[in-house]
mmCIF file with all atom_site columns, C-alpha atoms in Angstrom:
data_model
loop_
_atom_site.group_PDB
_atom_site.id
_atom_site.type_symbol
_atom_site.label_atom_id
_atom_site.label_alt_id
_atom_site.label_comp_id
_atom_site.label_asym_id
_atom_site.label_entity_id
_atom_site.label_seq_id
_atom_site.pdbx_PDB_ins_code
_atom_site.Cartn_x
_atom_site.Cartn_y
_atom_site.Cartn_z
_atom_site.occupancy
_atom_site.B_iso_or_equiv
_atom_site.pdbx_formal_charge
_atom_site.auth_seq_id
_atom_site.auth_comp_id
_atom_site.auth_asym_id
_atom_site.auth_atom_id
_atom_site.pdbx_PDB_model_num
ATOM 1   C CA . MET A 1 1   ? 204.221 90.778 237.424 1.00 41.00 ? 848  MET A CA 1
ATOM 2   C CA . LEU A 1 2   ? 204.158 90.461 241.217 1.00 45.00 ? 849  LEU A CA 1
ATOM 3   C CA . LYS A 1 3   ? 201.723 90.536 244.075 1.00 44.00 ? 850  LYS A CA 1
ATOM 4   C CA . LYS A 1 4   ? 200.765 93.856 245.567 1.00 37.00 ? 851  LYS A CA 1
ATOM 5   C CA . ASN A 1 5   ? 202.413 95.408 248.626 1.00 37.00 ? 852  ASN A CA 1
ATOM 6   C CA . ALA A 1 6   ? 199.545 94.566 250.965 1.00 34.00 ? 853  ALA A CA 1
ATOM 7   C CA . LEU A 1 7   ? 199.938 90.873 250.262 1.00 37.00 ? 854  LEU A CA 1
ATOM 8   C CA . ALA A 1 8   ? 203.701 91.049 250.572 1.00 39.00 ? 855  ALA A CA 1
ATOM 9   C CA . VAL A 1 9   ? 203.364 92.578 254.022 1.00 37.00 ? 856  VAL A CA 1
ATOM 10  C CA . ALA A 1 10  ? 200.880 89.876 254.999 1.00 37.00 ? 857  ALA A CA 1
ATOM 11  C CA . LEU A 1 11  ? 203.356 87.182 254.077 1.00 39.00 ? 858  LEU A CA 1
ATOM 12  C CA . VAL A 1 12  ? 205.529 88.015 257.079 1.00 38.00 ? 859  VAL A CA 1
ATOM 13  C CA . ALA A 1 13  ? 202.811 87.199 259.569 1.00 35.00 ? 860  ALA A CA 1
ATOM 14  C CA . THR A 1 14  ? 203.671 83.997 261.447 1.00 32.00 ? 861  THR A CA 1
ATOM 15  C CA . THR A 1 15  ? 201.318 81.051 261.251 1.00 33.00 ? 862  THR A CA 1
ATOM 16  C CA . ALA A 1 16  ? 200.225 79.207 264.402 1.00 31.00 ? 863  ALA A CA 1
ATOM 17  C CA . LEU A 1 17  ? 200.194 75.461 263.755 1.00 27.00 ? 864  LEU A CA 1
ATOM 18  C CA . THR A 1 18  ? 198.962 72.821 266.196 1.00 26.00 ? 865  THR A CA 1
ATOM 19  C CA . LEU A 1 19  ? 199.123 69.070 265.887 1.00 26.00 ? 866  LEU A CA 1
ATOM 20  C CA . SER A 1 20  ? 195.520 69.044 264.727 1.00 26.00 ? 867  SER A CA 1
ATOM 21  C CA . SER A 1 21  ? 194.855 72.236 262.788 1.00 30.00 ? 868  SER A CA 1
ATOM 22  C CA . CYS A 1 22  ? 196.027 75.675 261.741 1.00 32.00 ? 869  CYS A CA 1
ATOM 23  C CA . ALA A 1 23  ? 195.188 78.169 264.468 1.00 33.00 ? 870  ALA A CA 1
ATOM 24  C CA . GLY A 1 24  ? 195.425 81.337 262.369 1.00 31.00 ? 871  GLY A CA 1
ATOM 25  C CA . ASP A 1 25  ? 197.948 84.134 262.002 1.00 33.00 ? 872  ASP A CA 1
ATOM 26  C CA . LYS A 1 26  ? 200.048 85.874 264.598 1.00 34.00 ? 873  LYS A CA 1
ATOM 27  C CA . ALA A 1 27  ? 202.070 89.009 263.898 1.00 31.00 ? 874  ALA A CA 1
ATOM 28  C CA . ASP A 1 28  ? 205.764 88.731 264.670 1.00 37.00 ? 875  ASP A CA 1
ATOM 29  C CA . SER A 1 29  ? 206.991 91.756 266.594 1.00 32.00 ? 876  SER A CA 1
ATOM 30  C CA . GLY A 1 30  ? 210.567 90.499 266.603 1.00 36.00 ? 877  GLY A CA 1
ATOM 31  C CA . SER A 1 31  ? 211.123 90.345 262.856 1.00 36.00 ? 878  SER A CA 1
ATOM 32  C CA . SER A 1 32  ? 211.678 93.043 260.292 1.00 34.00 ? 879  SER A CA 1
ATOM 33  C CA . PRO A 1 33  ? 208.589 93.735 258.159 1.00 32.00 ? 880  PRO A CA 1
ATOM 34  C CA . VAL A 1 34  ? 208.905 93.059 254.472 1.00 34.00 ? 881  VAL A CA 1
ATOM 35  C CA . SER A 1 35  ? 207.340 96.211 253.107 1.00 27.00 ? 882  SER A CA 1
ATOM 36  C CA . ASP A 1 36  ? 209.861 97.352 250.522 1.00 31.00 ? 883  ASP A CA 1
ATOM 37  C CA . VAL A 1 37  ? 209.047 95.125 247.562 1.00 35.00 ? 884  VAL A CA 1
ATOM 38  C CA . SER A 1 38  ? 208.663 95.350 243.845 1.00 35.00 ? 885  SER A CA 1
ATOM 39  C CA . THR A 1 39  ? 205.127 96.046 242.656 1.00 35.00 ? 886  THR A CA 1
ATOM 40  C CA . GLY A 1 40  ? 202.964 95.100 239.725 1.00 39.00 ? 887  GLY A CA 1
ATOM 41  C CA . THR A 1 41  ? 199.436 94.318 238.671 1.00 40.00 ? 888  THR A CA 1
ATOM 42  C CA . ASP A 1 42  ? 199.490 90.598 237.859 1.00 57.00 ? 889  ASP A CA 1
ATOM 43  C CA . GLU A 1 43  ? 198.967 88.038 240.594 1.00 77.00 ? 890  GLU A CA 1
ATOM 44  C CA . LYS A 1 44  ? 201.947 85.752 240.979 1.00 88.00 ? 891  LYS A CA 1
ATOM 45  C CA . ALA A 1 45  ? 203.089 83.517 243.815 1.00 93.00 ? 892  ALA A CA 1
ATOM 46  C CA . ALA A 1 46  ? 206.524 85.131 243.951 1.00 96.00 ? 893  ALA A CA 1
ATOM 47  C CA . THR A 1 47  ? 207.227 88.359 245.798 1.00 96.00 ? 894  THR A CA 1
ATOM 48  C CA . VAL A 1 48  ? 210.604 89.786 244.734 1.00 97.00 ? 895  VAL A CA 1
ATOM 49  C CA . LEU A 1 49  ? 212.185 91.870 247.478 1.00 96.00 ? 896  LEU A CA 1
ATOM 50  C CA . ASP A 1 50  ? 213.851 95.217 246.876 1.00 94.00 ? 897  ASP A CA 1
ATOM 51  C CA . ARG A 1 51  ? 215.838 94.621 250.076 1.00 95.00 ? 898  ARG A CA 1
ATOM 52  C CA . PRO A 1 52  ? 216.969 90.982 250.038 1.00 97.00 ? 899  PRO A CA 1
ATOM 53  C CA . PHE A 1 53  ? 217.718 89.054 253.214 1.00 96.00 ? 900  PHE A CA 1
ATOM 54  C CA . LYS A 1 54  ? 221.235 88.106 254.183 1.00 95.00 ? 901  LYS A CA 1
ATOM 55  C CA . LYS A 1 55  ? 221.643 84.351 254.413 1.00 96.00 ? 902  LYS A CA 1
ATOM 56  C CA . PRO A 1 56  ? 221.444 83.391 258.111 1.00 95.00 ? 903  PRO A CA 1
ATOM 57  C CA . ASP A 1 57  ? 224.614 82.385 259.906 1.00 93.00 ? 904  ASP A CA 1
ATOM 58  C CA . LEU A 1 58  ? 223.418 78.940 260.969 1.00 96.00 ? 905  LEU A CA 1
ATOM 59  C CA . VAL A 1 59  ? 225.529 75.943 261.915 1.00 97.00 ? 906  VAL A CA 1
ATOM 60  C CA . LEU A 1 60  ? 223.209 73.043 262.737 1.00 98.00 ? 907  LEU A CA 1
ATOM 61  C CA . THR A 1 61  ? 223.030 69.242 262.452 1.00 98.00 ? 908  THR A CA 1
ATOM 62  C CA . ASP A 1 62  ? 221.855 67.464 259.301 1.00 98.00 ? 909  ASP A CA 1
ATOM 63  C CA . THR A 1 63  ? 219.924 64.212 258.944 1.00 97.00 ? 910  THR A CA 1
ATOM 64  C CA . HIS A 1 64  ? 223.196 62.245 259.069 1.00 96.00 ? 911  HIS A CA 1
ATOM 65  C CA . GLY A 1 65  ? 224.106 63.720 262.436 1.00 97.00 ? 912  GLY A CA 1
ATOM 66  C CA . LYS A 1 66  ? 226.873 65.846 260.935 1.00 97.00 ? 913  LYS A CA 1
ATOM 67  C CA . LYS A 1 67  ? 227.562 69.561 261.311 1.00 98.00 ? 914  LYS A CA 1
ATOM 68  C CA . TYR A 1 68  ? 226.054 71.658 258.546 1.00 98.00 ? 915  TYR A CA 1
ATOM 69  C CA . ASP A 1 69  ? 227.212 75.234 257.988 1.00 98.00 ? 916  ASP A CA 1
ATOM 70  C CA . LEU A 1 70  ? 224.365 76.778 255.986 1.00 98.00 ? 917  LEU A CA 1
ATOM 71  C CA . ARG A 1 71  ? 226.353 79.644 254.489 1.00 97.00 ? 918  ARG A CA 1
ATOM 72  C CA . GLU A 1 72  ? 229.321 77.483 253.594 1.00 97.00 ? 919  GLU A CA 1
ATOM 73  C CA . ARG A 1 73  ? 227.378 74.547 252.167 1.00 98.00 ? 920  ARG A CA 1
ATOM 74  C CA . THR A 1 74  ? 224.998 76.627 250.054 1.00 98.00 ? 921  THR A CA 1
ATOM 75  C CA . LYS A 1 75  ? 227.389 79.353 248.930 1.00 98.00 ? 922  LYS A CA 1
ATOM 76  C CA . GLY A 1 76  ? 226.892 80.177 245.260 1.00 98.00 ? 923  GLY A CA 1
ATOM 77  C CA . LYS A 1 77  ? 223.976 77.753 244.949 1.00 98.00 ? 924  LYS A CA 1
ATOM 78  C CA . PRO A 1 78  ? 220.281 78.457 244.390 1.00 98.00 ? 925  PRO A CA 1
ATOM 79  C CA . THR A 1 79  ? 218.656 77.673 247.734 1.00 98.00 ? 926  THR A CA 1
ATOM 80  C CA . LEU A 1 80  ? 215.142 77.434 249.145 1.00 98.00 ? 927  LEU A CA 1
ATOM 81  C CA . ILE A 1 81  ? 214.831 77.666 252.938 1.00 98.00 ? 928  ILE A CA 1
ATOM 82  C CA . TYR A 1 82  ? 211.738 76.794 254.953 1.00 97.00 ? 929  TYR A CA 1
ATOM 83  C CA . PHE A 1 83  ? 211.183 76.635 258.717 1.00 97.00 ? 930  PHE A CA 1
ATOM 84  C CA . GLY A 1 84  ? 208.636 74.086 259.956 1.00 95.00 ? 931  GLY A CA 1
ATOM 85  C CA . TYR A 1 85  ? 208.223 70.848 261.890 1.00 94.00 ? 932  TYR A CA 1
ATOM 86  C CA . THR A 1 86  ? 207.524 67.221 261.083 1.00 94.00 ? 933  THR A CA 1
ATOM 87  C CA . ASN A 1 87  ? 204.424 66.916 263.304 1.00 90.00 ? 934  ASN A CA 1
ATOM 88  C CA . CYS A 1 88  ? 202.684 69.710 261.407 1.00 89.00 ? 935  CYS A CA 1
ATOM 89  C CA . PRO A 1 89  ? 199.366 68.334 260.117 1.00 86.00 ? 936  PRO A CA 1
ATOM 90  C CA . ASP A 1 90  ? 199.018 70.364 256.953 1.00 88.00 ? 937  ASP A CA 1
ATOM 91  C CA . VAL A 1 91  ? 201.035 73.405 255.876 1.00 93.00 ? 938  VAL A CA 1
ATOM 92  C CA . CYS A 1 92  ? 204.550 71.987 256.304 1.00 95.00 ? 939  CYS A CA 1
ATOM 93  C CA . PRO A 1 93  ? 204.069 68.681 254.483 1.00 95.00 ? 940  PRO A CA 1
ATOM 94  C CA . LEU A 1 94  ? 202.040 70.383 251.759 1.00 96.00 ? 941  LEU A CA 1
ATOM 95  C CA . THR A 1 95  ? 204.750 73.006 251.227 1.00 97.00 ? 942  THR A CA 1
ATOM 96  C CA . MET A 1 96  ? 207.527 70.439 250.991 1.00 97.00 ? 943  MET A CA 1
ATOM 97  C CA . SER A 1 97  ? 205.437 68.204 248.733 1.00 97.00 ? 944  SER A CA 1
ATOM 98  C CA . ASN A 1 98  ? 204.718 71.073 246.350 1.00 98.00 ? 945  ASN A CA 1
ATOM 99  C CA . ILE A 1 99  ? 208.407 71.926 246.154 1.00 98.00 ? 946  ILE A CA 1
ATOM 100 C CA . ALA A 1 100 ? 209.279 68.258 245.620 1.00 98.00 ? 947  ALA A CA 1
ATOM 101 C CA . ILE A 1 101 ? 206.824 67.933 242.728 1.00 98.00 ? 948  ILE A CA 1
ATOM 102 C CA . ALA A 1 102 ? 208.411 70.928 241.000 1.00 98.00 ? 949  ALA A CA 1
ATOM 103 C CA . TYR A 1 103 ? 211.935 69.775 241.889 1.00 98.00 ? 950  TYR A CA 1
ATOM 104 C CA . LYS A 1 104 ? 211.408 66.428 240.151 1.00 97.00 ? 951  LYS A CA 1
ATOM 105 C CA . LYS A 1 105 ? 210.431 68.216 236.936 1.00 98.00 ? 952  LYS A CA 1
ATOM 106 C CA . LEU A 1 106 ? 213.755 70.060 236.704 1.00 98.00 ? 953  LEU A CA 1
ATOM 107 C CA . PRO A 1 107 ? 216.490 68.732 234.433 1.00 98.00 ? 954  PRO A CA 1
ATOM 108 C CA . PRO A 1 108 ? 219.025 66.615 236.370 1.00 97.00 ? 955  PRO A CA 1
ATOM 109 C CA . ALA A 1 109 ? 221.689 69.333 236.115 1.00 97.00 ? 956  ALA A CA 1
ATOM 110 C CA . ASP A 1 110 ? 219.369 71.893 237.692 1.00 98.00 ? 957  ASP A CA 1
ATOM 111 C CA . ARG A 1 111 ? 218.328 69.464 240.440 1.00 97.00 ? 958  ARG A CA 1
ATOM 112 C CA . ASP A 1 112 ? 221.998 69.047 241.287 1.00 97.00 ? 959  ASP A CA 1
ATOM 113 C CA . LYS A 1 113 ? 222.333 72.805 241.704 1.00 98.00 ? 960  LYS A CA 1
ATOM 114 C CA . LEU A 1 114 ? 219.201 73.523 243.717 1.00 98.00 ? 961  LEU A CA 1
ATOM 115 C CA . GLN A 1 115 ? 219.444 73.222 247.501 1.00 98.00 ? 962  GLN A CA 1
ATOM 116 C CA . VAL A 1 116 ? 216.198 72.765 249.439 1.00 98.00 ? 963  VAL A CA 1
ATOM 117 C CA . VAL A 1 117 ? 216.694 73.219 253.179 1.00 98.00 ? 964  VAL A CA 1
ATOM 118 C CA . PHE A 1 118 ? 214.081 72.408 255.831 1.00 98.00 ? 965  PHE A CA 1
ATOM 119 C CA . VAL A 1 119 ? 214.944 73.782 259.288 1.00 97.00 ? 966  VAL A CA 1
ATOM 120 C CA . THR A 1 120 ? 212.900 72.393 262.165 1.00 96.00 ? 967  THR A CA 1
ATOM 121 C CA . THR A 1 121 ? 211.134 74.686 264.618 1.00 95.00 ? 968  THR A CA 1
ATOM 122 C CA . ASP A 1 122 ? 210.659 71.726 266.974 1.00 94.00 ? 969  ASP A CA 1
ATOM 123 C CA . PRO A 1 123 ? 214.204 70.405 267.505 1.00 95.00 ? 970  PRO A CA 1
ATOM 124 C CA . GLU A 1 124 ? 213.394 68.477 270.682 1.00 92.00 ? 971  GLU A CA 1
ATOM 125 C CA . ARG A 1 125 ? 211.242 66.016 268.735 1.00 93.00 ? 972  ARG A CA 1
ATOM 126 C CA . ASP A 1 126 ? 212.751 66.465 265.268 1.00 96.00 ? 973  ASP A CA 1
ATOM 127 C CA . THR A 1 127 ? 215.943 64.464 265.642 1.00 97.00 ? 974  THR A CA 1
ATOM 128 C CA . PRO A 1 128 ? 218.211 63.933 262.623 1.00 97.00 ? 975  PRO A CA 1
ATOM 129 C CA . GLU A 1 129 ? 216.692 60.469 262.148 1.00 97.00 ? 976  GLU A CA 1
ATOM 130 C CA . ALA A 1 130 ? 213.115 61.777 262.389 1.00 97.00 ? 977  ALA A CA 1
ATOM 131 C CA . LEU A 1 131 ? 213.853 64.576 259.921 1.00 97.00 ? 978  LEU A CA 1
ATOM 132 C CA . GLY A 1 132 ? 215.448 62.221 257.425 1.00 96.00 ? 979  GLY A CA 1
ATOM 133 C CA . LYS A 1 133 ? 212.524 59.813 257.525 1.00 97.00 ? 980  LYS A CA 1
ATOM 134 C CA . TRP A 1 134 ? 209.947 62.588 257.223 1.00 97.00 ? 981  TRP A CA 1
ATOM 135 C CA . LEU A 1 135 ? 211.654 64.338 254.301 1.00 97.00 ? 982  LEU A CA 1
ATOM 136 C CA . LYS A 1 136 ? 211.689 61.113 252.273 1.00 95.00 ? 983  LYS A CA 1
ATOM 137 C CA . GLY A 1 137 ? 207.909 61.035 252.439 1.00 94.00 ? 984  GLY A CA 1
ATOM 138 C CA . ALA A 1 138 ? 206.934 64.706 252.598 1.00 95.00 ? 985  ALA A CA 1
ATOM 139 C CA . GLY A 1 139 ? 209.642 66.047 250.336 1.00 95.00 ? 986  GLY A CA 1
ATOM 140 C CA . ASP A 1 140 ? 212.552 64.368 248.575 1.00 96.00 ? 987  ASP A CA 1
ATOM 141 C CA . PRO A 1 141 ? 215.573 62.378 249.845 1.00 95.00 ? 988  PRO A CA 1
ATOM 142 C CA . ALA A 1 142 ? 217.829 65.004 248.260 1.00 97.00 ? 989  ALA A CA 1
ATOM 143 C CA . PHE A 1 143 ? 216.431 67.744 250.503 1.00 98.00 ? 990  PHE A CA 1
ATOM 144 C CA . THR A 1 144 ? 218.447 68.836 253.533 1.00 98.00 ? 991  THR A CA 1
ATOM 145 C CA . GLY A 1 145 ? 216.915 68.644 257.009 1.00 98.00 ? 992  GLY A CA 1
ATOM 146 C CA . LEU A 1 146 ? 218.480 70.581 259.865 1.00 98.00 ? 993  LEU A CA 1
ATOM 147 C CA . THR A 1 147 ? 218.020 70.506 263.626 1.00 98.00 ? 994  THR A CA 1
ATOM 148 C CA . GLY A 1 148 ? 219.896 71.924 266.607 1.00 97.00 ? 995  GLY A CA 1
ATOM 149 C CA . ASP A 1 149 ? 219.510 74.349 269.498 1.00 96.00 ? 996  ASP A CA 1
ATOM 150 C CA . PHE A 1 150 ? 216.236 76.238 269.368 1.00 96.00 ? 997  PHE A CA 1
ATOM 151 C CA . PRO A 1 151 ? 217.757 79.678 270.197 1.00 95.00 ? 998  PRO A CA 1
ATOM 152 C CA . ALA A 1 152 ? 220.123 79.345 267.225 1.00 96.00 ? 999  ALA A CA 1
ATOM 153 C CA . ILE A 1 153 ? 217.278 78.308 264.925 1.00 96.00 ? 1000 ILE A CA 1
ATOM 154 C CA . GLN A 1 154 ? 215.095 81.167 266.151 1.00 96.00 ? 1001 GLN A CA 1
ATOM 155 C CA . ALA A 1 155 ? 217.892 83.698 265.618 1.00 95.00 ? 1002 ALA A CA 1
ATOM 156 C CA . GLY A 1 156 ? 218.500 82.381 262.096 1.00 95.00 ? 1003 GLY A CA 1
ATOM 157 C CA . ALA A 1 157 ? 214.823 82.681 261.238 1.00 96.00 ? 1004 ALA A CA 1
ATOM 158 C CA . ARG A 1 158 ? 214.726 86.264 262.496 1.00 94.00 ? 1005 ARG A CA 1
ATOM 159 C CA . GLN A 1 159 ? 217.556 87.165 260.127 1.00 94.00 ? 1006 GLN A CA 1
ATOM 160 C CA . MET A 1 160 ? 215.116 86.258 257.349 1.00 93.00 ? 1007 MET A CA 1
ATOM 161 C CA . GLY A 1 161 ? 212.201 88.186 258.859 1.00 92.00 ? 1008 GLY A CA 1
ATOM 162 C CA . ILE A 1 162 ? 210.503 84.966 259.979 1.00 94.00 ? 1009 ILE A CA 1
ATOM 163 C CA . GLY A 1 163 ? 209.210 84.665 263.527 1.00 93.00 ? 1010 GLY A CA 1
ATOM 164 C CA . ILE A 1 164 ? 209.124 81.374 265.413 1.00 93.00 ? 1011 ILE A CA 1
ATOM 165 C CA . ASP A 1 165 ? 208.275 80.648 269.046 1.00 90.00 ? 1012 ASP A CA 1
ATOM 166 C CA . PRO A 1 166 ? 209.386 77.733 271.238 1.00 88.00 ? 1013 PRO A CA 1
ATOM 167 C CA . PRO A 1 167 ? 207.031 74.761 270.922 1.00 83.00 ? 1014 PRO A CA 1
ATOM 168 C CA . LYS A 1 168 ? 204.438 74.847 273.692 1.00 84.00 ? 1015 LYS A CA 1
ATOM 169 C CA . LYS A 1 169 ? 202.590 71.894 275.193 1.00 81.00 ? 1016 LYS A CA 1
ATOM 170 C CA . GLU A 1 170 ? 198.909 72.556 275.765 1.00 78.00 ? 1017 GLU A CA 1
ATOM 171 C CA . LYS A 1 171 ? 196.748 71.146 278.572 1.00 81.00 ? 1018 LYS A CA 1
ATOM 172 C CA . ASP A 1 172 ? 195.246 68.624 276.172 1.00 81.00 ? 1019 ASP A CA 1
ATOM 173 C CA . GLY A 1 173 ? 198.718 67.287 275.368 1.00 77.00 ? 1020 GLY A CA 1
ATOM 174 C CA . SER A 1 174 ? 198.962 68.846 271.908 1.00 75.00 ? 1021 SER A CA 1
ATOM 175 C CA . VAL A 1 175 ? 202.092 70.756 270.988 1.00 76.00 ? 1022 VAL A CA 1
ATOM 176 C CA . VAL A 1 176 ? 201.801 74.165 269.359 1.00 74.00 ? 1023 VAL A CA 1
ATOM 177 C CA . SER A 1 177 ? 204.667 75.361 267.139 1.00 79.00 ? 1024 SER A CA 1
ATOM 178 C CA . MET A 1 178 ? 204.325 78.985 266.098 1.00 81.00 ? 1025 MET A CA 1
ATOM 179 C CA . HIS A 1 179 ? 206.300 79.735 262.953 1.00 90.00 ? 1026 HIS A CA 1
ATOM 180 C CA . GLY A 1 180 ? 206.254 81.800 259.791 1.00 91.00 ? 1027 GLY A CA 1
ATOM 181 C CA . ALA A 1 181 ? 205.127 79.790 256.778 1.00 91.00 ? 1028 ALA A CA 1
ATOM 182 C CA . GLN A 1 182 ? 207.217 81.489 254.093 1.00 95.00 ? 1029 GLN A CA 1
ATOM 183 C CA . VAL A 1 183 ? 209.702 79.878 251.732 1.00 97.00 ? 1030 VAL A CA 1
ATOM 184 C CA . VAL A 1 184 ? 212.638 82.165 250.947 1.00 98.00 ? 1031 VAL A CA 1
ATOM 185 C CA . ALA A 1 185 ? 214.649 81.710 247.748 1.00 98.00 ? 1032 ALA A CA 1
ATOM 186 C CA . PHE A 1 186 ? 218.328 82.672 247.798 1.00 98.00 ? 1033 PHE A CA 1
ATOM 187 C CA . SER A 1 187 ? 220.141 83.692 244.647 1.00 98.00 ? 1034 SER A CA 1
ATOM 188 C CA . PRO A 1 188 ? 223.266 81.814 243.496 1.00 98.00 ? 1035 PRO A CA 1
ATOM 189 C CA . LYS A 1 189 ? 224.600 85.153 242.260 1.00 97.00 ? 1036 LYS A CA 1
ATOM 190 C CA . THR A 1 190 ? 224.383 87.143 245.489 1.00 97.00 ? 1037 THR A CA 1
ATOM 191 C CA . ASP A 1 191 ? 223.644 84.539 248.197 1.00 97.00 ? 1038 ASP A CA 1
ATOM 192 C CA . THR A 1 192 ? 220.814 86.769 249.401 1.00 98.00 ? 1039 THR A CA 1
ATOM 193 C CA . GLY A 1 193 ? 217.162 85.867 249.897 1.00 98.00 ? 1040 GLY A CA 1
ATOM 194 C CA . TYR A 1 194 ? 215.419 87.825 247.174 1.00 98.00 ? 1041 TYR A CA 1
ATOM 195 C CA . VAL A 1 195 ? 212.104 86.009 246.628 1.00 98.00 ? 1042 VAL A CA 1
ATOM 196 C CA . LEU A 1 196 ? 209.326 85.134 249.090 1.00 97.00 ? 1043 LEU A CA 1
ATOM 197 C CA . TYR A 1 197 ? 206.609 82.493 248.726 1.00 97.00 ? 1044 TYR A CA 1
ATOM 198 C CA . GLY A 1 198 ? 203.564 82.180 250.974 1.00 95.00 ? 1045 GLY A CA 1
ATOM 199 C CA . ASP A 1 199 ? 201.822 79.020 252.150 1.00 92.00 ? 1046 ASP A CA 1
ATOM 200 C CA . ASP A 1 200 ? 199.290 79.304 249.320 1.00 94.00 ? 1047 ASP A CA 1
ATOM 201 C CA . THR A 1 201 ? 201.969 78.687 246.683 1.00 97.00 ? 1048 THR A CA 1
ATOM 202 C CA . THR A 1 202 ? 201.098 75.678 244.539 1.00 97.00 ? 1049 THR A CA 1
ATOM 203 C CA . ALA A 1 203 ? 203.203 72.984 242.928 1.00 98.00 ? 1050 ALA A CA 1
ATOM 204 C CA . ASP A 1 204 ? 202.475 74.607 239.573 1.00 98.00 ? 1051 ASP A CA 1
ATOM 205 C CA . ASP A 1 205 ? 203.783 77.928 240.886 1.00 98.00 ? 1052 ASP A CA 1
ATOM 206 C CA . TYR A 1 206 ? 207.054 76.333 241.936 1.00 98.00 ? 1053 TYR A CA 1
ATOM 207 C CA . THR A 1 207 ? 207.264 74.404 238.666 1.00 98.00 ? 1054 THR A CA 1
ATOM 208 C CA . GLU A 1 208 ? 206.983 77.656 236.757 1.00 98.00 ? 1055 GLU A CA 1
ATOM 209 C CA . ASP A 1 209 ? 209.494 79.562 238.884 1.00 98.00 ? 1056 ASP A CA 1
ATOM 210 C CA . LEU A 1 210 ? 212.236 77.082 239.779 1.00 98.00 ? 1057 LEU A CA 1
ATOM 211 C CA . PRO A 1 211 ? 214.086 77.287 236.427 1.00 98.00 ? 1058 PRO A CA 1
ATOM 212 C CA . GLU A 1 212 ? 214.486 81.063 236.930 1.00 98.00 ? 1059 GLU A CA 1
ATOM 213 C CA . LEU A 1 213 ? 215.452 80.678 240.581 1.00 98.00 ? 1060 LEU A CA 1
ATOM 214 C CA . VAL A 1 214 ? 218.146 78.145 239.671 1.00 98.00 ? 1061 VAL A CA 1
ATOM 215 C CA . GLU A 1 215 ? 219.717 80.812 237.442 1.00 98.00 ? 1062 GLU A CA 1
ATOM 216 C CA . GLY A 1 216 ? 219.281 83.578 240.016 1.00 97.00 ? 1063 GLY A CA 1
ATOM 217 C CA . GLU A 1 217 ? 216.747 85.389 237.848 1.00 97.00 ? 1064 GLU A CA 1
ATOM 218 C CA . ASN A 1 218 ? 213.492 87.045 238.911 1.00 97.00 ? 1065 ASN A CA 1
ATOM 219 C CA . PRO A 1 219 ? 210.550 84.677 238.435 1.00 95.00 ? 1066 PRO A CA 1
#
């Protein structure tokens, strides 16, 4: 009931995003390849990992300017984590919007359980205030936005097999933020990242899968 291995491996390629367009894929030599996954014949958005990721040891700053210990605050809770930036023209806002659409369809009790965490890959521009404002429009006010030192963010992403590079200013003034475009779901039972979603995952896909993810079940 899952995507094939070839697609699962492709999901770990990082996506180059500029302020104006997607610039394609770039392989991440610094992250661990996700090649050991469950297999099946039916196409589904979810890729369930045989070797789940350990939740990254990240202590950053939330949209209220307060310290946020990711492991401590999400312990025992179903959690979706995504790395991106607020100036992204397409993939990041679309991803958060799709999750938000599905999130709103959950029963209130399940919404209270589910943690959706957006970690910026562009912390110099994505201040707590900027993140909070952006998430209200692109996602949901209940979602958590995190910013902080880039090296810490980059190290946390690598623990999840996601590669990100420091934002780079081009000659034309545009800023390029290279980052993996995967959403990783963490189980409330094990606190490990056991399901991967690519940037082609739709709102309907998330709507179908979130009830299982809230319970820590395979979608």
